[in-house]
Amino acid sequence: QKRLQTHISVQGIQIILSGRFPGRGKAEVRKFRVGRTPFQDNQQKLEFSQGVFRTFRGLLNIRVWVLYR
């Protein structure tokens, strides 16, 4: 939380990882949020990026949202 406050223009970050993680038999989704991420507001600047990585257990999908003030 303190590191996010050092970047004044960033309001919140959301990261979603989905796929097969080590030690798990099934695929699962893990969500991480820092700060506020109200996606309903269309007036704020929002950046989105996604990527797919190949691992020895299968594919791992990562999606990142960064919300600016």
Short mmCIF file of N, CA, C and O in Angstrom, two decimals, residues 10-52:
data_model
loop_
_atom_site.label_atom_id
_atom_site.label_comp_id
_atom_site.label_asym_id
_atom_site.label_seq_id
_atom_site.Cartn_x
_atom_site.Cartn_y
_atom_site.Cartn_z
N VAL A 10 -1.23 6.67 -9.83
CA VAL A 10 -1.83 5.33 -9.83
C VAL A 10 -2.82 5.22 -8.68
O VAL A 10 -2.49 5.47 -7.53
N GLN A 11 -4.05 4.84 -9.02
CA GLN A 11 -5.09 4.69 -8.00
C GLN A 11 -5.19 3.23 -7.53
O GLN A 11 -5.44 2.98 -6.36
N GLY A 12 -5.01 2.27 -8.44
CA GLY A 12 -5.11 0.88 -8.05
C GLY A 12 -4.58 -0.05 -9.12
O GLY A 12 -4.47 0.32 -10.29
N ILE A 13 -4.25 -1.27 -8.70
CA ILE A 13 -3.74 -2.30 -9.60
C ILE A 13 -4.47 -3.59 -9.30
O ILE A 13 -4.67 -3.93 -8.13
N GLN A 14 -4.89 -4.30 -10.35
CA GLN A 14 -5.50 -5.62 -10.18
C GLN A 14 -4.76 -6.60 -11.08
O GLN A 14 -4.53 -6.32 -12.25
N ILE A 15 -4.41 -7.76 -10.52
CA ILE A 15 -3.72 -8.81 -11.26
C ILE A 15 -4.51 -10.10 -11.10
O ILE A 15 -4.86 -10.47 -9.97
N ILE A 16 -4.78 -10.77 -12.20
CA ILE A 16 -5.47 -12.06 -12.16
C ILE A 16 -4.59 -13.10 -12.85
O ILE A 16 -4.21 -12.92 -14.01
N LEU A 17 -4.27 -14.15 -12.12
CA LEU A 17 -3.51 -15.29 -12.66
C LEU A 17 -4.44 -16.47 -12.76
O LEU A 17 -5.17 -16.77 -11.80
N SER A 18 -4.42 -17.17 -13.87
CA SER A 18 -5.25 -18.36 -14.02
C SER A 18 -4.44 -19.44 -14.73
O SER A 18 -3.66 -19.16 -15.63
N GLY A 19 -4.63 -20.65 -14.26
CA GLY A 19 -3.91 -21.78 -14.84
C GLY A 19 -3.61 -22.82 -13.77
O GLY A 19 -4.18 -22.81 -12.69
N ARG A 20 -2.68 -23.69 -14.08
CA ARG A 20 -2.31 -24.75 -13.16
C ARG A 20 -1.06 -24.34 -12.39
O ARG A 20 0.00 -24.17 -12.97
N PHE A 21 -1.21 -24.19 -11.09
CA PHE A 21 -0.12 -23.78 -10.22
C PHE A 21 0.55 -25.02 -9.64
O PHE A 21 -0.08 -26.07 -9.50
N PRO A 22 1.81 -24.91 -9.27
CA PRO A 22 2.51 -26.06 -8.67
C PRO A 22 1.82 -26.53 -7.38
O PRO A 22 1.37 -25.73 -6.57
N GLY A 23 1.72 -27.84 -7.24
CA GLY A 23 1.11 -28.42 -6.05
C GLY A 23 -0.40 -28.57 -6.14
O GLY A 23 -1.03 -29.03 -5.20
N ARG A 24 -1.01 -28.18 -7.24
CA ARG A 24 -2.46 -28.28 -7.42
C ARG A 24 -2.76 -29.15 -8.63
O ARG A 24 -2.10 -29.06 -9.65
N GLY A 25 -3.77 -29.98 -8.51
CA GLY A 25 -4.16 -30.84 -9.62
C GLY A 25 -5.01 -30.12 -10.65
O GLY A 25 -4.88 -30.35 -11.84
N LYS A 26 -5.88 -29.24 -10.17
CA LYS A 26 -6.80 -28.53 -11.06
C LYS A 26 -6.29 -27.12 -11.34
O LYS A 26 -5.50 -26.57 -10.58
N ALA A 27 -6.80 -26.55 -12.41
CA ALA A 27 -6.51 -25.14 -12.70
C ALA A 27 -7.32 -24.27 -11.74
O ALA A 27 -8.42 -24.64 -11.33
N GLU A 28 -6.78 -23.14 -11.37
CA GLU A 28 -7.48 -22.22 -10.48
C GLU A 28 -7.17 -20.78 -10.86
O GLU A 28 -6.28 -20.52 -11.66
N VAL A 29 -7.92 -19.87 -10.26
CA VAL A 29 -7.77 -18.43 -10.52
C VAL A 29 -7.37 -17.76 -9.21
O VAL A 29 -7.97 -18.00 -8.17
N ARG A 30 -6.35 -16.92 -9.28
CA ARG A 30 -5.90 -16.15 -8.12
C ARG A 30 -5.96 -14.68 -8.47
O ARG A 30 -5.49 -14.26 -9.53
N LYS A 31 -6.56 -13.89 -7.56
CA LYS A 31 -6.74 -12.46 -7.79
C LYS A 31 -5.98 -11.67 -6.74
O LYS A 31 -6.00 -12.03 -5.57
N PHE A 32 -5.33 -10.60 -7.18
CA PHE A 32 -4.60 -9.70 -6.29
C PHE A 32 -5.03 -8.27 -6.60
O PHE A 32 -5.09 -7.89 -7.76
N ARG A 33 -5.31 -7.52 -5.53
CA ARG A 33 -5.70 -6.11 -5.70
C ARG A 33 -4.90 -5.25 -4.73
O ARG A 33 -4.72 -5.62 -3.58
N VAL A 34 -4.47 -4.09 -5.21
CA VAL A 34 -3.81 -3.10 -4.38
C VAL A 34 -4.46 -1.77 -4.70
O VAL A 34 -4.56 -1.38 -5.87
N GLY A 35 -4.92 -1.08 -3.67
CA GLY A 35 -5.59 0.20 -3.89
C GLY A 35 -7.03 0.00 -4.32
O GLY A 35 -7.62 -1.07 -4.14
N ARG A 36 -7.60 1.03 -4.90
CA ARG A 36 -8.99 0.98 -5.37
C ARG A 36 -9.01 0.71 -6.86
O ARG A 36 -8.24 1.29 -7.61
N THR A 37 -9.91 -0.17 -7.29
CA THR A 37 -10.04 -0.49 -8.71
C THR A 37 -11.51 -0.48 -9.12
O THR A 37 -12.08 -1.52 -9.45
N PRO A 38 -12.19 0.68 -9.11
CA PRO A 38 -13.59 0.74 -9.55
C PRO A 38 -13.65 0.82 -11.08
O PRO A 38 -13.41 1.87 -11.67
N PHE A 39 -13.97 -0.28 -11.71
CA PHE A 39 -13.97 -0.33 -13.18
C PHE A 39 -15.24 0.25 -13.79
O PHE A 39 -15.34 0.39 -14.99
N GLN A 40 -16.23 0.57 -12.98
CA GLN A 40 -17.49 1.11 -13.51
C GLN A 40 -17.36 2.56 -13.95
O GLN A 40 -18.14 3.03 -14.76
N ASP A 41 -16.38 3.28 -13.42
CA ASP A 41 -16.21 4.69 -13.74
C ASP A 41 -15.48 4.83 -15.08
O ASP A 41 -14.34 4.40 -15.21
N ASN A 42 -16.13 5.45 -16.05
CA ASN A 42 -15.53 5.59 -17.39
C ASN A 42 -14.68 6.84 -17.53
O ASN A 42 -14.08 7.06 -18.57
N GLN A 43 -14.64 7.68 -16.51
CA GLN A 43 -13.91 8.93 -16.60
C GLN A 43 -12.42 8.79 -16.30
O GLN A 43 -11.65 9.68 -16.59
N GLN A 44 -12.02 7.68 -15.74
CA GLN A 44 -10.63 7.51 -15.34
C GLN A 44 -9.86 6.73 -16.40
O GLN A 44 -10.42 5.93 -17.15
N LYS A 45 -8.55 6.96 -16.42
CA LYS A 45 -7.69 6.29 -17.38
C LYS A 45 -7.38 4.89 -16.88
O LYS A 45 -7.03 4.69 -15.71
N LEU A 46 -7.51 3.91 -17.76
CA LEU A 46 -7.31 2.51 -17.41
C LEU A 46 -6.41 1.86 -18.45
O LEU A 46 -6.61 2.04 -19.65
N GLU A 47 -5.40 1.14 -17.99
CA GLU A 47 -4.54 0.38 -18.89
C GLU A 47 -4.71 -1.10 -18.59
O GLU A 47 -4.83 -1.51 -17.44
N PHE A 48 -4.70 -1.91 -19.65
CA PHE A 48 -4.89 -3.35 -19.53
C PHE A 48 -3.84 -4.05 -20.37
O PHE A 48 -3.51 -3.62 -21.46
N SER A 49 -3.33 -5.14 -19.83
CA SER A 49 -2.38 -5.96 -20.57
C SER A 49 -2.58 -7.41 -20.16
O SER A 49 -2.99 -7.70 -19.03
N GLN A 50 -2.31 -8.31 -21.09
CA GLN A 50 -2.42 -9.74 -20.77
C GLN A 50 -1.35 -10.51 -21.50
O GLN A 50 -0.82 -10.06 -22.51
N GLY A 51 -1.05 -11.67 -20.95
CA GLY A 51 -0.04 -12.53 -21.56
C GLY A 51 -0.29 -13.98 -21.19
O GLY A 51 -0.92 -14.28 -20.18
N VAL A 52 0.20 -14.86 -22.03
CA VAL A 52 0.08 -16.30 -21.80
C VAL A 52 1.49 -16.87 -21.76
O VAL A 52 2.30 -16.59 -22.64
#
